[in-house]
């Protein structure tokens, strides 16, 4: 048992232990391949997410912008946040519903600083519909025409255009008259009648707002059939309006919504950090009567971020196919390289592919553990989208160096043995 443990843990550093692994069964290959994936996965996760606290502390410009926006000159709080039931109650001065420095010059003068923009909206933006302008653009020359004009074209002409929608920040208020118009239109569409009946039949289980919203979404689905393909949502919402603003932003930003926060900032080292998280119950900001403190603001953001990591970990685990694929491809590639090198240089330890596979697998897991450490450290320097790339490169380098050292040592030993004989 002790000998197996030595081979299992020391093969990355000991040629003797690596060669001993060739005598073992194929079960070790499966075990080490699984461990390699686990180590690489957690290395990538750590590098992408766990380094947030250090990145935030090193973003002096971003923190200065937040202090200026959230804390008044007299030390009082500009905004307060109380998280509850997965959302948050946000208060804005003068009873306003929203602040948007992207589109409001007065807001920009008051709240923008250090090259950052601010959006604060007290509503759950994912469930607030907004006014929009639907149009179609010609695929070849880019000519834009109103959607109604497009509907009047022949099917052949319609195919020359694609659908698009231009959002506004104005909330879509659905009246009883609007609801009746939606029903009248949907009744004329054969494919919509069953869906309309289901909505109407369930009316008593919905609030009036929910009922009107359901009719509106159904209307959008059939009157603008390309809406979802174009915008990614059933009907234009405030969330997507703000998302498009930040997507096209040339500067960093911080968004505080009634259901989540999202931001993009640069650390002092120049690393770009993008993040978004939902509220956790019990987390509040400046909710007491005490003077607003910078440390409370910092703690609020860090708390929300780290409390959301359990959900992020689950999502990453459910979408880890690429990590499995690249990790195992690297392992298999070095098994093949080992077989080729051993055959080319007449190294007996890798005389067959089975031996080469066992040999490489003896240090794939410990190499992956070292890779995880390197990747986690890389997370302090490179952006999240480059962390996985750093992991795969470092893992390949670790396995490559170890294999090269092993083959070189074996060639030297066998030549020395031949000289003695």
Short mmCIF file of C-alpha atoms in Angstrom, two decimals:
data_model
loop_
_atom_site.label_atom_id
_atom_site.label_comp_id
_atom_site.label_asym_id
_atom_site.label_seq_id
_atom_site.Cartn_x
_atom_site.Cartn_y
_atom_site.Cartn_z
CA UNK A 1 0.00 0.00 0.00
CA UNK A 2 2.82 2.38 0.91
CA UNK A 3 4.59 1.59 -2.35
CA UNK A 4 1.43 2.36 -4.34
CA UNK A 5 1.05 5.66 -2.50
CA UNK A 6 4.65 6.60 -3.30
CA UNK A 7 4.11 5.84 -6.98
CA UNK A 8 0.81 7.73 -6.97
CA UNK A 9 2.24 10.91 -5.44
CA UNK A 10 5.91 11.03 -6.48
CA UNK A 11 5.92 10.00 -10.14
CA UNK A 12 6.01 13.64 -11.24
CA UNK A 13 9.40 14.00 -9.55
CA UNK A 14 10.86 10.48 -9.52
CA UNK A 15 11.76 8.52 -12.66
CA UNK A 16 11.97 5.36 -10.60
CA UNK A 17 8.40 5.71 -9.34
CA UNK A 18 7.18 6.58 -12.82
CA UNK A 19 8.71 3.39 -14.26
CA UNK A 20 7.23 1.32 -11.47
CA UNK A 21 3.76 2.51 -12.50
CA UNK A 22 4.12 0.65 -15.80
CA UNK A 23 3.64 -2.60 -13.85
CA UNK A 24 0.29 -1.45 -12.46
CA UNK A 25 -3.15 -2.05 -13.90
CA UNK A 26 -5.15 0.21 -16.19
CA UNK A 27 -7.36 1.35 -13.32
CA UNK A 28 -4.75 3.95 -12.38
CA UNK A 29 -5.20 5.59 -15.77
CA UNK A 30 -8.89 6.20 -15.08
CA UNK A 31 -8.27 7.42 -11.52
CA UNK A 32 -5.51 9.86 -12.49
CA UNK A 33 -7.50 11.13 -15.50
CA UNK A 34 -10.45 11.91 -13.22
CA UNK A 35 -8.24 13.62 -10.65
CA UNK A 36 -6.53 15.63 -13.38
CA UNK A 37 -9.88 16.99 -14.55
CA UNK A 38 -10.93 17.83 -10.97
CA UNK A 39 -7.69 19.68 -10.23
CA UNK A 40 -7.71 21.62 -13.50
CA UNK A 41 -11.39 22.50 -13.05
CA UNK A 42 -10.89 23.91 -9.56
CA UNK A 43 -7.73 25.71 -10.65
CA UNK A 44 -9.68 27.46 -13.41
CA UNK A 45 -12.58 28.22 -11.06
CA UNK A 46 -10.24 29.70 -8.46
CA UNK A 47 -8.36 31.77 -11.02
CA UNK A 48 -11.57 33.12 -12.56
CA UNK A 49 -13.60 33.89 -9.44
CA UNK A 50 -11.88 33.56 -6.08
CA UNK A 51 -9.32 36.29 -6.81
CA UNK A 52 -12.10 38.91 -6.92
CA UNK A 53 -11.31 40.36 -3.49
CA UNK A 54 -7.74 41.15 -4.46
CA UNK A 55 -8.83 42.58 -7.82
CA UNK A 56 -11.38 44.83 -6.12
CA UNK A 57 -8.89 46.05 -3.50
CA UNK A 58 -6.42 46.87 -6.27
CA UNK A 59 -8.98 48.86 -8.32
CA UNK A 60 -8.40 52.24 -6.69
CA UNK A 61 -10.11 54.20 -9.45
CA UNK A 62 -13.21 52.00 -9.34
CA UNK A 63 -13.47 52.21 -5.56
CA UNK A 64 -12.99 55.96 -5.70
CA UNK A 65 -15.87 56.19 -8.16
CA UNK A 66 -18.11 54.10 -5.87
CA UNK A 67 -17.26 56.19 -2.82
CA UNK A 68 -18.06 59.38 -4.74
CA UNK A 69 -21.38 57.97 -5.99
CA UNK A 70 -22.64 56.26 -2.84
CA UNK A 71 -21.37 58.53 -0.08
CA UNK A 72 -22.29 62.22 0.12
CA UNK A 73 -19.82 64.92 1.06
CA UNK A 74 -21.46 65.21 4.50
CA UNK A 75 -20.84 61.49 5.14
CA UNK A 76 -24.44 60.44 4.56
CA UNK A 77 -25.60 57.66 2.25
CA UNK A 78 -26.72 58.56 -1.26
CA UNK A 79 -28.43 55.18 -1.72
CA UNK A 80 -29.58 52.48 0.68
CA UNK A 81 -30.09 48.81 -0.14
CA UNK A 82 -31.94 46.19 1.87
CA UNK A 83 -31.87 42.69 0.40
CA UNK A 84 -34.96 40.55 0.88
CA UNK A 85 -36.60 37.56 -0.84
CA UNK A 86 -33.96 37.35 -3.56
CA UNK A 87 -34.34 41.03 -4.48
CA UNK A 88 -33.64 44.37 -2.84
CA UNK A 89 -35.37 47.55 -1.77
CA UNK A 90 -33.34 50.50 -3.02
CA UNK A 91 -33.88 54.14 -2.11
CA UNK A 92 -32.76 56.98 -4.39
CA UNK A 93 -32.73 60.68 -3.43
CA UNK A 94 -35.89 62.66 -4.28
CA UNK A 95 -37.90 59.48 -4.70
CA UNK A 96 -36.53 58.79 -8.16
CA UNK A 97 -36.89 55.35 -9.70
CA UNK A 98 -33.68 55.31 -11.74
CA UNK A 99 -30.33 57.02 -12.30
CA UNK A 100 -28.50 56.51 -15.58
CA UNK A 101 -25.26 58.32 -16.34
CA UNK A 102 -25.12 56.77 -19.81
CA UNK A 103 -28.10 58.76 -21.08
CA UNK A 104 -28.68 61.53 -18.51
CA UNK A 105 -26.18 64.39 -18.56
CA UNK A 106 -27.21 65.67 -15.11
CA UNK A 107 -26.71 62.22 -13.63
CA UNK A 108 -23.35 61.97 -15.35
CA UNK A 109 -22.15 65.24 -13.81
CA UNK A 110 -23.15 64.11 -10.33
CA UNK A 111 -22.24 60.44 -10.29
CA UNK A 112 -19.66 59.67 -13.02
CA UNK A 113 -16.00 59.87 -12.06
CA UNK A 114 -12.69 58.09 -12.61
CA UNK A 115 -13.91 56.96 -16.05
CA UNK A 116 -16.89 54.96 -14.74
CA UNK A 117 -20.65 55.15 -15.31
CA UNK A 118 -23.46 54.37 -12.89
CA UNK A 119 -26.93 52.89 -13.31
CA UNK A 120 -29.25 52.53 -10.34
CA UNK A 121 -32.79 51.24 -10.88
CA UNK A 122 -35.05 50.25 -8.00
CA UNK A 123 -37.11 47.88 -10.14
CA UNK A 124 -36.67 44.22 -11.00
CA UNK A 125 -35.51 45.09 -14.49
CA UNK A 126 -36.03 41.58 -15.89
CA UNK A 127 -39.80 42.00 -15.49
CA UNK A 128 -40.23 45.58 -16.65
CA UNK A 129 -41.26 45.87 -20.29
CA UNK A 130 -40.07 48.89 -22.25
CA UNK A 131 -41.24 50.76 -25.30
CA UNK A 132 -39.41 49.88 -28.49
CA UNK A 133 -39.31 50.59 -32.21
CA UNK A 134 -39.40 47.58 -34.49
CA UNK A 135 -37.80 47.86 -37.91
CA UNK A 136 -36.19 45.76 -40.62
CA UNK A 137 -32.85 46.26 -42.29
CA UNK A 138 -31.86 45.15 -45.78
CA UNK A 139 -29.28 42.38 -45.72
CA UNK A 140 -27.27 43.83 -48.61
CA UNK A 141 -27.38 47.62 -48.54
CA UNK A 142 -28.41 48.16 -44.90
CA UNK A 143 -31.52 50.21 -45.73
CA UNK A 144 -33.86 50.49 -42.73
CA UNK A 145 -37.63 50.39 -43.13
CA UNK A 146 -40.46 50.43 -40.54
CA UNK A 147 -41.75 47.03 -39.50
CA UNK A 148 -45.23 47.82 -40.80
CA UNK A 149 -43.79 48.54 -44.25
CA UNK A 150 -41.94 45.23 -44.14
CA UNK A 151 -45.18 43.38 -43.35
CA UNK A 152 -46.73 44.83 -46.50
CA UNK A 153 -43.99 43.37 -48.72
CA UNK A 154 -44.24 40.10 -50.61
CA UNK A 155 -42.70 37.00 -49.03
CA UNK A 156 -39.86 37.15 -51.53
CA UNK A 157 -39.07 40.77 -50.65
CA UNK A 158 -39.41 40.14 -46.93
CA UNK A 159 -36.64 37.55 -47.09
CA UNK A 160 -34.23 40.31 -48.15
CA UNK A 161 -34.52 41.94 -44.71
CA UNK A 162 -33.82 40.98 -41.12
CA UNK A 163 -35.72 42.05 -38.03
CA UNK A 164 -34.35 44.36 -35.35
CA UNK A 165 -35.67 46.34 -32.39
CA UNK A 166 -34.53 49.63 -30.90
CA UNK A 167 -35.17 49.82 -27.17
CA UNK A 168 -36.02 52.88 -25.10
CA UNK A 169 -35.86 53.39 -21.32
CA UNK A 170 -39.59 54.26 -21.14
CA UNK A 171 -41.60 51.63 -19.29
CA UNK A 172 -44.34 49.93 -21.27
CA UNK A 173 -47.61 50.44 -19.39
CA UNK A 174 -50.26 47.97 -20.53
CA UNK A 175 -53.80 49.28 -20.20
CA UNK A 176 -57.12 47.40 -20.33
CA UNK A 177 -57.63 48.80 -23.82
CA UNK A 178 -54.23 47.43 -24.88
CA UNK A 179 -55.16 44.02 -23.48
CA UNK A 180 -58.40 43.97 -25.48
CA UNK A 181 -56.47 44.86 -28.66
CA UNK A 182 -54.03 42.01 -28.04
CA UNK A 183 -56.90 39.55 -27.59
CA UNK A 184 -58.62 40.80 -30.76
CA UNK A 185 -55.47 40.35 -32.79
CA UNK A 186 -54.59 36.93 -31.34
CA UNK A 187 -58.09 35.63 -32.07
CA UNK A 188 -57.36 36.17 -35.76
CA UNK A 189 -54.20 34.01 -35.62
CA UNK A 190 -55.00 30.32 -35.80
CA UNK A 191 -51.68 29.21 -34.28
CA UNK A 192 -52.22 31.49 -31.28
CA UNK A 193 -55.74 30.46 -30.29
CA UNK A 194 -54.81 27.56 -28.02
CA UNK A 195 -52.19 29.64 -26.24
CA UNK A 196 -54.63 32.53 -25.87
CA UNK A 197 -57.25 30.20 -24.40
CA UNK A 198 -54.73 28.90 -21.87
CA UNK A 199 -53.89 32.45 -20.75
CA UNK A 200 -57.53 33.47 -20.46
CA UNK A 201 -58.45 30.26 -18.62
CA UNK A 202 -55.70 30.94 -16.09
CA UNK A 203 -56.69 34.55 -15.56
CA UNK A 204 -58.11 33.96 -12.07
CA UNK A 205 -54.75 32.65 -10.85
CA UNK A 206 -52.93 35.81 -11.95
CA UNK A 207 -52.86 39.40 -10.86
CA UNK A 208 -54.10 41.90 -13.42
CA UNK A 209 -50.52 42.93 -14.16
CA UNK A 210 -49.43 39.32 -14.68
CA UNK A 211 -52.44 38.66 -16.90
CA UNK A 212 -51.79 41.75 -19.04
CA UNK A 213 -48.09 40.83 -19.28
CA UNK A 214 -48.94 37.30 -20.43
CA UNK A 215 -51.22 38.69 -23.15
CA UNK A 216 -48.53 41.18 -24.20
CA UNK A 217 -45.83 38.49 -24.49
CA UNK A 218 -48.15 36.31 -26.53
CA UNK A 219 -48.97 39.26 -28.77
CA UNK A 220 -45.29 40.04 -29.31
CA UNK A 221 -44.58 36.39 -30.07
CA UNK A 222 -47.06 36.30 -32.94
CA UNK A 223 -46.95 39.87 -34.23
CA UNK A 224 -43.12 40.02 -34.10
CA UNK A 225 -42.17 36.34 -34.62
CA UNK A 226 -38.47 37.16 -34.96
CA UNK A 227 -38.28 39.09 -31.69
CA UNK A 228 -36.73 36.28 -29.65
CA UNK A 229 -34.20 35.35 -32.32
CA UNK A 230 -33.15 38.99 -32.60
CA UNK A 231 -33.11 40.09 -28.95
CA UNK A 232 -32.95 36.87 -26.93
CA UNK A 233 -36.16 37.60 -25.02
CA UNK A 234 -39.89 37.22 -25.56
CA UNK A 235 -40.59 40.95 -25.21
CA UNK A 236 -38.25 43.93 -24.79
CA UNK A 237 -37.33 44.46 -21.14
CA UNK A 238 -35.49 47.08 -19.16
CA UNK A 239 -32.81 44.51 -18.32
CA UNK A 240 -31.91 44.11 -21.97
CA UNK A 241 -32.01 47.88 -22.52
CA UNK A 242 -29.40 48.37 -19.80
CA UNK A 243 -27.45 45.35 -20.99
CA UNK A 244 -27.09 46.83 -24.48
CA UNK A 245 -25.91 50.10 -22.97
CA UNK A 246 -23.18 48.38 -20.99
CA UNK A 247 -22.33 46.04 -23.86
CA UNK A 248 -21.41 49.00 -26.05
CA UNK A 249 -19.73 50.92 -23.21
CA UNK A 250 -16.17 52.03 -23.74
CA UNK A 251 -15.78 52.71 -20.01
CA UNK A 252 -16.27 50.73 -16.84
CA UNK A 253 -19.59 50.77 -15.01
CA UNK A 254 -21.53 49.73 -11.92
CA UNK A 255 -25.21 48.78 -12.09
CA UNK A 256 -27.42 48.44 -9.04
CA UNK A 257 -30.82 46.92 -9.87
CA UNK A 258 -33.74 45.73 -7.81
CA UNK A 259 -32.80 42.11 -8.50
CA UNK A 260 -29.01 42.07 -8.99
CA UNK A 261 -25.80 44.05 -9.37
CA UNK A 262 -23.35 43.93 -12.27
CA UNK A 263 -20.13 45.78 -12.99
CA UNK A 264 -17.00 46.05 -15.08
CA UNK A 265 -13.80 47.58 -13.76
CA UNK A 266 -10.05 47.58 -14.16
CA UNK A 267 -7.60 46.82 -11.39
CA UNK A 268 -4.55 49.01 -10.93
CA UNK A 269 -2.54 46.30 -12.71
CA UNK A 270 -4.77 46.73 -15.78
CA UNK A 271 -6.76 43.50 -15.39
CA UNK A 272 -10.39 43.82 -16.57
CA UNK A 273 -12.94 42.28 -14.21
CA UNK A 274 -16.60 41.70 -15.15
CA UNK A 275 -19.05 40.35 -12.62
CA UNK A 276 -22.72 40.05 -11.80
CA UNK A 277 -24.52 38.57 -8.80
CA UNK A 278 -27.91 38.41 -7.17
CA UNK A 279 -28.76 39.58 -3.69
CA UNK A 280 -28.42 37.37 -0.63
CA UNK A 281 -30.91 37.74 2.20
CA UNK A 282 -29.58 39.71 5.13
CA UNK A 283 -27.06 41.72 3.10
CA UNK A 284 -27.74 45.45 3.28
CA UNK A 285 -26.00 48.71 2.52
CA UNK A 286 -26.29 51.86 4.63
CA UNK A 287 -29.64 50.64 5.98
CA UNK A 288 -28.91 51.91 9.50
CA UNK A 289 -28.83 55.53 10.63
CA UNK A 290 -25.09 55.40 11.17
CA UNK A 291 -22.77 57.42 8.95
CA UNK A 292 -21.93 55.79 5.64
CA UNK A 293 -18.54 54.14 5.76
CA UNK A 294 -16.34 53.13 2.85
CA UNK A 295 -15.64 49.78 4.47
CA UNK A 296 -19.36 48.99 4.57
CA UNK A 297 -19.65 49.64 0.83
CA UNK A 298 -16.62 47.43 0.14
CA UNK A 299 -18.03 44.68 2.36
CA UNK A 300 -21.43 44.89 0.69
CA UNK A 301 -19.99 44.24 -2.77
CA UNK A 302 -17.61 41.49 -1.65
CA UNK A 303 -20.30 39.77 0.42
CA UNK A 304 -22.73 39.64 -2.48
CA UNK A 305 -20.04 38.39 -4.82
CA UNK A 306 -18.76 35.59 -2.62
CA UNK A 307 -22.22 34.51 -1.46
CA UNK A 308 -23.09 33.93 -5.12
CA UNK A 309 -20.10 31.65 -5.79
CA UNK A 310 -21.93 28.48 -4.77
CA UNK A 311 -24.40 29.06 -7.59
CA UNK A 312 -21.57 29.96 -9.97
CA UNK A 313 -19.73 26.76 -9.03
CA UNK A 314 -22.82 24.68 -9.81
CA UNK A 315 -23.28 26.39 -13.18
CA UNK A 316 -19.60 25.93 -14.04
CA UNK A 317 -19.77 22.25 -13.04
CA UNK A 318 -22.79 21.72 -15.28
CA UNK A 319 -20.94 23.34 -18.17
CA UNK A 320 -17.54 21.73 -17.69
CA UNK A 321 -17.47 19.73 -20.92
CA UNK A 322 -14.76 21.93 -22.42
CA UNK A 323 -12.54 21.42 -19.35
CA UNK A 324 -12.98 17.65 -19.59
CA UNK A 325 -12.31 17.69 -23.32
CA UNK A 326 -9.14 19.81 -23.26
CA UNK A 327 -7.70 18.16 -20.15
CA UNK A 328 -8.13 14.65 -21.49
CA UNK A 329 -6.94 15.62 -24.98
CA UNK A 330 -3.72 16.96 -23.47
CA UNK A 331 -3.24 13.70 -21.55
CA UNK A 332 -3.89 11.51 -24.60
CA UNK A 333 -1.62 13.69 -26.73
CA UNK A 334 1.30 13.18 -24.34
CA UNK A 335 0.63 9.45 -24.19
CA UNK A 336 1.07 9.39 -27.98
CA UNK A 337 4.12 11.65 -27.81
CA UNK A 338 5.63 9.39 -25.14
CA UNK A 339 5.10 6.32 -27.33
CA UNK A 340 6.68 8.06 -30.32
CA UNK A 341 9.72 9.32 -28.38
CA UNK A 342 10.32 5.98 -26.68
CA UNK A 343 10.10 4.13 -29.99
CA UNK A 344 12.33 6.68 -31.72
CA UNK A 345 14.99 6.60 -29.01
CA UNK A 346 14.56 2.91 -28.12
CA UNK A 347 13.51 3.62 -24.55
CA UNK A 348 12.25 0.34 -23.13
CA UNK A 349 10.03 1.92 -20.44
CA UNK A 350 7.59 3.00 -23.17
CA UNK A 351 8.04 0.06 -25.48
CA UNK A 352 4.28 -0.26 -26.05
CA UNK A 353 1.44 2.24 -26.11
CA UNK A 354 -0.01 0.62 -22.98
CA UNK A 355 3.25 1.24 -21.13
CA UNK A 356 3.44 4.80 -22.42
CA UNK A 357 -0.16 5.43 -21.29
CA UNK A 358 0.57 4.10 -17.80
CA UNK A 359 3.81 6.06 -17.64
CA UNK A 360 2.20 9.40 -18.52
CA UNK A 361 -0.86 8.77 -16.37
CA UNK A 362 1.41 8.25 -13.36
CA UNK A 363 2.07 11.98 -13.20
CA UNK A 364 -0.96 13.53 -14.93
CA UNK A 365 -2.83 14.11 -11.64
CA UNK A 366 0.10 15.61 -9.72
CA UNK A 367 0.91 17.70 -12.79
CA UNK A 368 -2.72 18.87 -12.79
CA UNK A 369 -2.44 19.80 -9.10
CA UNK A 370 0.62 21.92 -9.87
CA UNK A 371 -1.26 23.37 -12.85
CA UNK A 372 -4.16 24.30 -10.55
CA UNK A 373 -1.80 26.28 -8.32
CA UNK A 374 -0.28 28.06 -11.32
CA UNK A 375 -3.73 28.82 -12.74
CA UNK A 376 -5.00 30.21 -9.43
CA UNK A 377 -1.98 32.53 -9.29
CA UNK A 378 -2.51 33.50 -12.93
CA UNK A 379 -5.99 34.68 -11.94
CA UNK A 380 -4.38 37.61 -10.13
CA UNK A 381 -2.79 38.80 -13.36
CA UNK A 382 -4.98 37.89 -16.35
CA UNK A 383 -8.69 38.42 -17.02
CA UNK A 384 -11.22 35.64 -16.41
CA UNK A 385 -11.58 34.79 -20.09
CA UNK A 386 -7.83 34.01 -20.31
CA UNK A 387 -7.63 31.86 -17.15
CA UNK A 388 -8.69 28.62 -18.85
CA UNK A 389 -6.19 29.25 -21.65
CA UNK A 390 -3.46 29.75 -19.02
CA UNK A 391 -4.51 26.47 -17.37
CA UNK A 392 -4.26 24.40 -20.54
CA UNK A 393 -0.95 25.94 -21.59
CA UNK A 394 0.60 25.46 -18.14
CA UNK A 395 -0.69 21.88 -17.93
CA UNK A 396 0.77 21.01 -21.32
CA UNK A 397 4.09 22.60 -20.36
CA UNK A 398 4.24 20.71 -17.05
CA UNK A 399 3.55 17.36 -18.71
CA UNK A 400 5.87 18.20 -21.60
CA UNK A 401 8.80 19.13 -19.36
CA UNK A 402 8.29 16.09 -17.15
CA UNK A 403 8.14 13.73 -20.13
CA UNK A 404 11.19 15.32 -21.76
CA UNK A 405 13.20 14.96 -18.54
CA UNK A 406 12.13 11.34 -18.14
CA UNK A 407 13.01 10.36 -21.71
CA UNK A 408 16.35 12.20 -21.57
CA UNK A 409 17.27 10.46 -18.30
CA UNK A 410 16.25 7.06 -19.66
CA UNK A 411 18.35 7.54 -22.80
CA UNK A 412 21.35 8.45 -20.66
CA UNK A 413 20.85 5.48 -18.33
CA UNK A 414 20.42 2.97 -21.14
CA UNK A 415 23.46 4.28 -22.99
CA UNK A 416 25.48 4.09 -19.80
CA UNK A 417 24.26 0.52 -19.26
CA UNK A 418 25.21 -0.42 -22.81
CA UNK A 419 28.68 1.04 -22.27
CA UNK A 420 29.21 -1.04 -19.16
CA UNK A 421 28.02 -4.19 -20.86
#
